């Protein structure tokens, strides 16, 4: 009895669609395997399928090798084109733990100089670049998130971060000639003193301090004023009376 040399296929399909050797079929972006169904016409023939898994974006060659009963071989090939994704959507977009959307404005505390931006693309192969999340300054700051899809499509998301201006007029340190003082206090200094060393350090770095009356003191009562102007323009005046002994 002669051995069969039949290498034909009774059925050849990929993901449920009939195909023929030499054909190119498209598969959705992100596809990494396909279901290849191959049935030889002659039962005694054997079939080996290669290339149906670990697919990558672009062109992938699937080979089906049919070996007939007598050893005759025939190779069938189909090209699977895994499309590149144009998905630029974000699965997660948050700033300092709060969900945001493009075009939104959020307000953060005075003194904030950076925010934590989480921008996770919906499609793993997309890339994300965040700009403007550091070196924030008081007022409005624009943060941009650029998502580049697998096929090069770009989408830019923007959020405005409004860093509040501080109204802090407190003093971290207030001393005269090395002695801590408080507003409204009276201190006494020796006769002949014509100036005192006033240290007035604001609690908030962006506040400004102006000291008046610390020089050209005269015998008797002298008023020293310390004016603290906050970042937002709020003012507070601290006064200390210096009594120069006669």
CSV table of C-alpha atoms in Angstrom, one decimal:
chain,number,residue,atom,x,y,z
A,1,UNK,CA,0.0,0.0,0.0
A,2,UNK,CA,1.5,3.3,-1.1
A,3,UNK,CA,1.9,6.0,1.6
A,4,UNK,CA,0.0,9.2,1.0
A,5,UNK,CA,1.8,12.3,-0.2
A,6,UNK,CA,-1.2,14.5,0.5
A,7,UNK,CA,-0.2,17.8,2.2
A,8,UNK,CA,-3.4,19.7,1.5
A,9,UNK,CA,-5.5,21.3,4.3
A,10,UNK,CA,-9.1,20.6,4.8
A,11,UNK,CA,-9.4,23.7,7.1
A,12,UNK,CA,-7.1,26.6,7.7
A,13,UNK,CA,-8.4,29.5,9.9
A,14,UNK,CA,-7.1,32.2,12.2
A,15,UNK,CA,-9.3,33.5,14.9
A,16,UNK,CA,-12.3,31.8,13.2
A,17,UNK,CA,-11.6,33.4,9.8
A,18,UNK,CA,-10.7,31.2,6.8
A,19,UNK,CA,-7.3,32.0,5.4
A,20,UNK,CA,-5.0,30.8,2.6
A,21,UNK,CA,-1.3,30.6,2.3
A,22,UNK,CA,0.3,34.0,1.4
A,23,UNK,CA,-2.5,36.0,2.9
A,24,UNK,CA,-2.1,38.9,5.3
A,25,UNK,CA,-4.6,39.5,8.0
A,26,UNK,CA,-5.0,42.4,10.5
A,27,UNK,CA,-5.2,41.9,14.2
A,28,UNK,CA,-6.2,44.5,16.8
A,29,UNK,CA,-3.6,46.5,18.6
A,30,UNK,CA,-2.3,44.7,21.7
A,31,UNK,CA,-2.9,41.2,20.2
A,32,UNK,CA,-0.1,38.9,21.3
A,33,UNK,CA,-1.5,35.6,20.1
A,34,UNK,CA,-3.9,34.2,17.6
A,35,UNK,CA,-5.9,30.9,17.5
A,36,UNK,CA,-4.7,28.9,14.5
A,37,UNK,CA,-7.0,26.0,13.5
A,38,UNK,CA,-5.5,23.6,10.9
A,39,UNK,CA,-6.9,20.3,9.8
A,40,UNK,CA,-5.1,18.2,7.2
A,41,UNK,CA,-7.1,16.6,4.4
A,42,UNK,CA,-5.5,13.3,5.0
A,43,UNK,CA,-5.7,12.1,8.6
A,44,UNK,CA,-2.3,10.5,8.7
A,45,UNK,CA,-0.6,13.8,7.8
A,46,UNK,CA,0.9,15.8,10.7
A,47,UNK,CA,0.7,19.6,11.3
A,48,UNK,CA,3.1,21.9,13.1
A,49,UNK,CA,2.2,25.5,13.7
A,50,UNK,CA,4.8,28.2,14.5
A,51,UNK,CA,4.6,32.0,15.2
A,52,UNK,CA,1.1,32.1,16.6
A,53,UNK,CA,2.1,33.4,20.0
A,54,UNK,CA,4.4,36.2,21.3
A,55,UNK,CA,3.2,38.5,18.5
A,56,UNK,CA,4.6,42.0,18.3
A,57,UNK,CA,3.2,45.2,16.8
A,58,UNK,CA,3.5,45.1,13.0
A,59,UNK,CA,4.1,42.1,10.8
A,60,UNK,CA,4.3,38.6,12.2
A,61,UNK,CA,4.7,35.4,10.1
A,62,UNK,CA,2.8,32.3,11.0
A,63,UNK,CA,4.0,29.0,9.4
A,64,UNK,CA,2.0,25.8,9.2
A,65,UNK,CA,4.1,22.8,8.1
A,66,UNK,CA,2.2,19.8,6.9
A,67,UNK,CA,4.1,16.5,6.6
A,68,UNK,CA,2.4,13.9,4.5
A,69,UNK,CA,2.4,10.2,5.4
A,70,UNK,CA,5.3,9.6,3.0
A,71,UNK,CA,7.4,12.5,4.4
A,72,UNK,CA,6.5,15.1,1.8
A,73,UNK,CA,6.4,18.6,3.4
A,74,UNK,CA,4.5,21.7,2.5
A,75,UNK,CA,4.7,25.0,4.3
A,76,UNK,CA,1.8,27.4,4.5
A,77,UNK,CA,2.4,31.0,5.6
A,78,UNK,CA,0.1,33.8,6.7
A,79,UNK,CA,1.2,37.2,7.8
A,80,UNK,CA,-0.5,38.7,10.8
A,81,UNK,CA,-0.3,42.5,11.0
A,82,UNK,CA,-0.8,43.6,14.6
A,83,UNK,CA,-2.1,47.1,14.2
A,84,UNK,CA,-0.4,49.9,16.2
A,85,UNK,CA,-2.7,51.5,18.8
A,86,UNK,CA,-3.8,55.1,18.5
A,87,UNK,CA,-5.1,55.1,22.1
A,88,UNK,CA,-4.0,58.2,24.0
A,89,UNK,CA,-6.5,57.9,26.8
A,90,UNK,CA,-5.4,58.0,30.5
A,91,UNK,CA,-6.5,55.2,32.8
A,92,UNK,CA,-5.5,57.4,35.8
A,93,UNK,CA,-4.8,61.1,36.1
A,94,UNK,CA,-4.3,62.6,39.5
A,95,UNK,CA,-2.4,65.4,41.2
A,96,UNK,CA,-1.5,65.0,44.9
A,97,UNK,CA,-3.9,62.1,45.1
A,98,UNK,CA,-6.9,63.9,43.7
A,99,UNK,CA,-8.4,62.9,40.3
A,100,UNK,CA,-8.3,65.6,37.7
A,101,UNK,CA,-9.3,66.1,34.1
A,102,UNK,CA,-7.8,68.1,31.4
A,103,UNK,CA,-8.6,71.8,31.5
A,104,UNK,CA,-9.2,71.8,35.3
A,105,UNK,CA,-7.7,74.3,37.7
A,106,UNK,CA,-6.8,73.2,41.2
A,107,UNK,CA,-5.6,75.2,44.2
A,108,UNK,CA,-2.8,74.3,46.4
A,109,UNK,CA,-1.4,75.7,49.6
A,110,UNK,CA,0.9,78.7,49.7
A,111,UNK,CA,4.6,77.7,49.6
A,112,UNK,CA,3.9,74.6,47.4
A,113,UNK,CA,6.7,74.2,44.9
A,114,UNK,CA,5.9,70.8,43.4
A,115,UNK,CA,3.0,68.4,43.0
A,116,UNK,CA,2.9,64.7,42.6
A,117,UNK,CA,1.4,63.9,39.1
A,118,UNK,CA,0.2,60.3,38.3
A,119,UNK,CA,-0.7,59.8,34.7
A,120,UNK,CA,-1.1,56.2,33.7
A,121,UNK,CA,-2.0,55.4,30.0
A,122,UNK,CA,-4.9,53.2,29.2
A,123,UNK,CA,-2.8,51.3,26.7
A,124,UNK,CA,0.5,50.0,28.0
A,125,UNK,CA,2.6,50.8,25.0
A,126,UNK,CA,1.7,54.5,25.1
A,127,UNK,CA,4.3,56.8,26.6
A,128,UNK,CA,3.7,59.7,29.0
A,129,UNK,CA,5.8,62.9,29.6
A,130,UNK,CA,4.9,65.3,32.4
A,131,UNK,CA,6.1,68.8,32.4
A,132,UNK,CA,5.6,71.7,34.9
A,133,UNK,CA,5.1,69.7,38.0
A,134,UNK,CA,8.2,71.1,39.8
A,135,UNK,CA,9.5,74.6,40.5
A,136,UNK,CA,6.0,76.0,41.0
A,137,UNK,CA,5.7,79.7,41.8
A,138,UNK,CA,2.9,81.6,43.5
A,139,UNK,CA,-0.1,82.1,41.3
A,140,UNK,CA,-1.0,80.1,38.2
A,141,UNK,CA,1.2,77.2,36.9
A,142,UNK,CA,0.5,75.1,33.9
A,143,UNK,CA,1.1,71.3,34.0
A,144,UNK,CA,1.1,69.4,30.7
A,145,UNK,CA,0.9,65.7,30.3
A,146,UNK,CA,1.7,64.5,26.8
A,147,UNK,CA,0.6,61.0,25.8
A,148,UNK,CA,2.1,59.4,22.7
A,149,UNK,CA,0.2,56.4,21.4
A,150,UNK,CA,2.0,53.4,19.9
A,151,UNK,CA,1.3,54.7,16.4
A,152,UNK,CA,2.7,58.2,17.2
A,153,UNK,CA,-0.6,59.9,17.8
A,154,UNK,CA,-0.2,62.6,20.5
A,155,UNK,CA,-2.6,64.1,23.0
A,156,UNK,CA,-1.8,66.8,25.5
A,157,UNK,CA,-3.7,67.1,28.8
A,158,UNK,CA,-3.3,70.3,30.8
A,159,UNK,CA,-4.1,71.3,34.4
A,160,UNK,CA,-3.6,74.7,36.0
A,161,UNK,CA,-2.2,74.6,39.5
A,162,UNK,CA,-2.9,77.8,41.4
A,163,UNK,CA,-0.4,78.2,44.3
A,164,UNK,CA,-2.1,80.5,46.8
A,165,UNK,CA,-0.4,83.6,48.1
A,166,UNK,CA,0.4,83.4,51.7
A,167,UNK,CA,-1.2,85.8,54.2
A,168,UNK,CA,1.2,84.8,57.0
A,169,UNK,CA,2.6,87.8,58.8
A,170,UNK,CA,3.9,86.0,61.8
A,171,UNK,CA,7.5,86.3,63.0
A,172,UNK,CA,9.6,83.2,63.6
A,173,UNK,CA,12.1,85.3,65.6
A,174,UNK,CA,11.8,88.8,67.2
A,175,UNK,CA,14.6,90.0,69.4
A,176,UNK,CA,16.2,93.2,70.4
A,177,UNK,CA,19.9,93.1,71.5
A,178,UNK,CA,19.7,89.3,71.7
A,179,UNK,CA,16.6,89.3,74.0
A,180,UNK,CA,13.3,87.9,72.7
A,181,UNK,CA,10.5,90.4,72.7
A,182,UNK,CA,6.8,90.5,71.8
A,183,UNK,CA,4.7,93.3,70.3
A,184,UNK,CA,3.6,95.8,72.9
A,185,UNK,CA,6.5,95.1,75.2
A,186,UNK,CA,8.7,97.8,76.8
A,187,UNK,CA,12.4,97.2,77.4
A,188,UNK,CA,15.0,99.4,79.2
A,189,UNK,CA,18.5,100.0,77.9
A,190,UNK,CA,21.4,101.9,79.5
A,191,UNK,CA,21.8,105.6,79.3
A,192,UNK,CA,23.6,106.7,76.1
A,193,UNK,CA,22.2,103.9,73.9
A,194,UNK,CA,21.5,105.4,70.5
A,195,UNK,CA,20.7,102.2,68.6
A,196,UNK,CA,19.6,98.6,69.2
A,197,UNK,CA,20.0,95.4,67.1
A,198,UNK,CA,16.6,94.3,66.0
A,199,UNK,CA,16.2,90.8,64.5
A,200,UNK,CA,12.8,90.1,62.9
A,201,UNK,CA,12.6,86.9,60.9
A,202,UNK,CA,9.3,86.2,59.1
A,203,UNK,CA,7.8,82.7,59.6
A,204,UNK,CA,7.1,82.5,55.8
A,205,UNK,CA,10.1,83.2,53.6
A,206,UNK,CA,8.2,85.2,51.0
A,207,UNK,CA,7.1,87.8,53.6
A,208,UNK,CA,9.1,91.0,53.8
A,209,UNK,CA,10.1,92.9,57.0
A,210,UNK,CA,10.8,96.6,57.5
A,211,UNK,CA,12.2,97.9,60.8
A,212,UNK,CA,11.9,101.5,61.8
A,213,UNK,CA,13.1,103.4,64.9
A,214,UNK,CA,16.0,101.2,65.8
A,215,UNK,CA,18.6,104.0,65.3
A,216,UNK,CA,19.0,107.6,66.5
A,217,UNK,CA,17.5,106.7,69.9
A,218,UNK,CA,17.1,109.5,72.4
A,219,UNK,CA,16.9,109.5,76.2
A,220,UNK,CA,13.5,108.3,77.4
A,221,UNK,CA,10.8,106.5,75.4
A,222,UNK,CA,11.4,105.4,71.8
A,223,UNK,CA,9.1,103.3,69.6
A,224,UNK,CA,10.4,100.6,67.3
A,225,UNK,CA,8.0,99.4,64.6
A,226,UNK,CA,8.4,96.2,62.6
A,227,UNK,CA,6.1,95.9,59.6
A,228,UNK,CA,5.6,92.5,58.1
A,229,UNK,CA,4.1,92.3,54.6
A,230,UNK,CA,2.8,88.9,53.6
A,231,UNK,CA,3.1,87.5,50.1
A,232,UNK,CA,-0.5,88.5,49.4
A,233,UNK,CA,0.0,92.1,50.7
A,234,UNK,CA,-1.5,91.6,54.2
A,235,UNK,CA,0.4,93.8,56.7
A,236,UNK,CA,1.0,93.5,60.4
A,237,UNK,CA,2.8,96.0,62.6
A,238,UNK,CA,4.7,94.9,65.7
A,239,UNK,CA,5.8,97.6,68.2
A,240,UNK,CA,8.3,97.6,71.0
A,241,UNK,CA,9.0,100.6,73.3
A,242,UNK,CA,12.7,101.1,74.1
A,243,UNK,CA,13.2,103.2,77.2
A,244,UNK,CA,16.7,104.7,77.2
A,245,UNK,CA,17.6,105.5,80.8
A,246,UNK,CA,18.6,109.1,81.6
